[in-house]
Amino acid sequence: MNKPAIPTQRLPELLRRMPKAELHIHIEGSLEPELIFEMARRNGVAIPYASVEELRRAYAFTNLQSFLDIYYAGASVLITERDFFDMAWAYLEKARGDNVVRAEIFFDPQTHTARGVEMETVINGLHRACEKAQTDLGVSASLILCFLRHLSEEEAFETLEQALPWRDKFIGVGLDSSEVGHPPEKFARVFARCRELGLHLVAHAGEEGPPAYVWTALDLLKVERVDHGVQSSKDPQLMRRLAQDRIPLTVCPLSNLKLCVFPKLQDHNLRQLLDAGLMATVNSDDPAYFGGYVNDNFLQTFEATGLSAQQAWQLANNSFEASFIPAQEKRKYREKLDEVFAEFGA
Ligand SMILES: Nc1ncnc2[nH]cnc12
Ligand SMILES: [Zn+2]
């Protein structure tokens, strides 16, 4: 696509305005401190912070585990179906404001069922928000159930069994939580079962873990997308494989910055991934904890790394191509994307 250049000063507005899909968002990671305090109050749950400000000050992370410890503590205020609905609805309204037209949303049922919350409560609350987003906001949203990789494969199987009565309310499964020491192969059998069930398959790999974890996510779990995957750039053969097979990477730049995967946003390898022909996308991961929703990720990363309007188009189009929607809907979103670019003279 060779189109006239868009002046740099109009790039932020274009990034905000362009329609996009968000494919890597943990709904529990969208729970803002204000909502944590509100839910703690209404549910009578004690939290070890005196104020919203004190909680926010604790969001200073050194690596993935230092974040996960506080993220699981934050999720402990979620008790009722209304809590899950309110959390997802707050995210979906923000997503609408960022011109997200499609969201594929991760949830971690084991974080809740381990505390005695029923699977039904979790799924129904989240799913109701997704349905309302379609009717009231025009945002298409679906759920992806994630297994916690620091727990056993047996526990993942139990979680799958508990969720199957609501099979029509989620479109796929993923793998998240502490990566290093919990390689994808630990979950090969449960992913094989999910594949038989016709579920879409994704997994976090190569966030902090080595390229070997990306290889096994592809070859043993048979995932359709890799979440993060930024460590792949250390392995040229893997980069060629990802490009050739058009495997999408759901990259989360502000997450990588806040979890010290890259020392500065200027050092992020998003440009390198795009230049190597990989289908990279931009996402927020855990926006309440990492200082920004999807447009903040686009704006700050473009500012820091000097990416162009052409690359903005590529990233937005990749987000539709990588999503689990029918080809006809992908085409519709691409047309909307082209309309917005045309308004900017591209
Ligand atoms: N960035 C991340 N990596 C792994 N597990 C997560 N759960 C929530 N956010 C996560
Ligand atoms: Zn994630």
Short mmCIF file of C-alpha atoms and ligand atoms in Angstrom, two decimals, residues 24-26 64 67 106 175-177 204 207 227-228 250 252 255 284-286 290, ligand 2:
data_model
loop_
_atom_site.label_atom_id
_atom_site.label_comp_id
_atom_site.label_asym_id
_atom_site.label_seq_id
_atom_site.Cartn_x
_atom_site.Cartn_y
_atom_site.Cartn_z
CA HIS A 24 -4.71 -9.29 24.69
CA ILE A 25 -6.54 -7.86 27.68
CA HIS A 26 -6.90 -9.66 31.02
CA LEU A 64 6.20 -10.45 35.99
CA PHE A 67 3.06 -7.78 39.32
CA PHE A 106 -9.04 -13.13 28.79
CA LEU A 175 -2.36 -19.87 29.17
CA ASP A 176 -1.09 -17.16 31.52
CA SER A 177 0.54 -16.40 34.90
CA HIS A 204 1.47 -16.46 26.59
CA GLU A 207 7.15 -12.65 27.51
CA ASP A 227 0.61 -13.66 23.45
CA HIS A 228 3.62 -11.34 23.83
CA THR A 250 -0.26 -9.87 20.65
CA CYS A 252 1.81 -5.20 24.90
CA SER A 255 3.28 -4.01 29.99
CA SER A 284 -2.90 -3.27 26.76
CA ASP A 285 -2.52 -6.56 28.76
CA ASP A 286 -3.46 -5.20 32.23
CA PHE A 290 0.45 -0.68 33.52
ZN ZN B 2 -1.10 -11.06 29.25
#
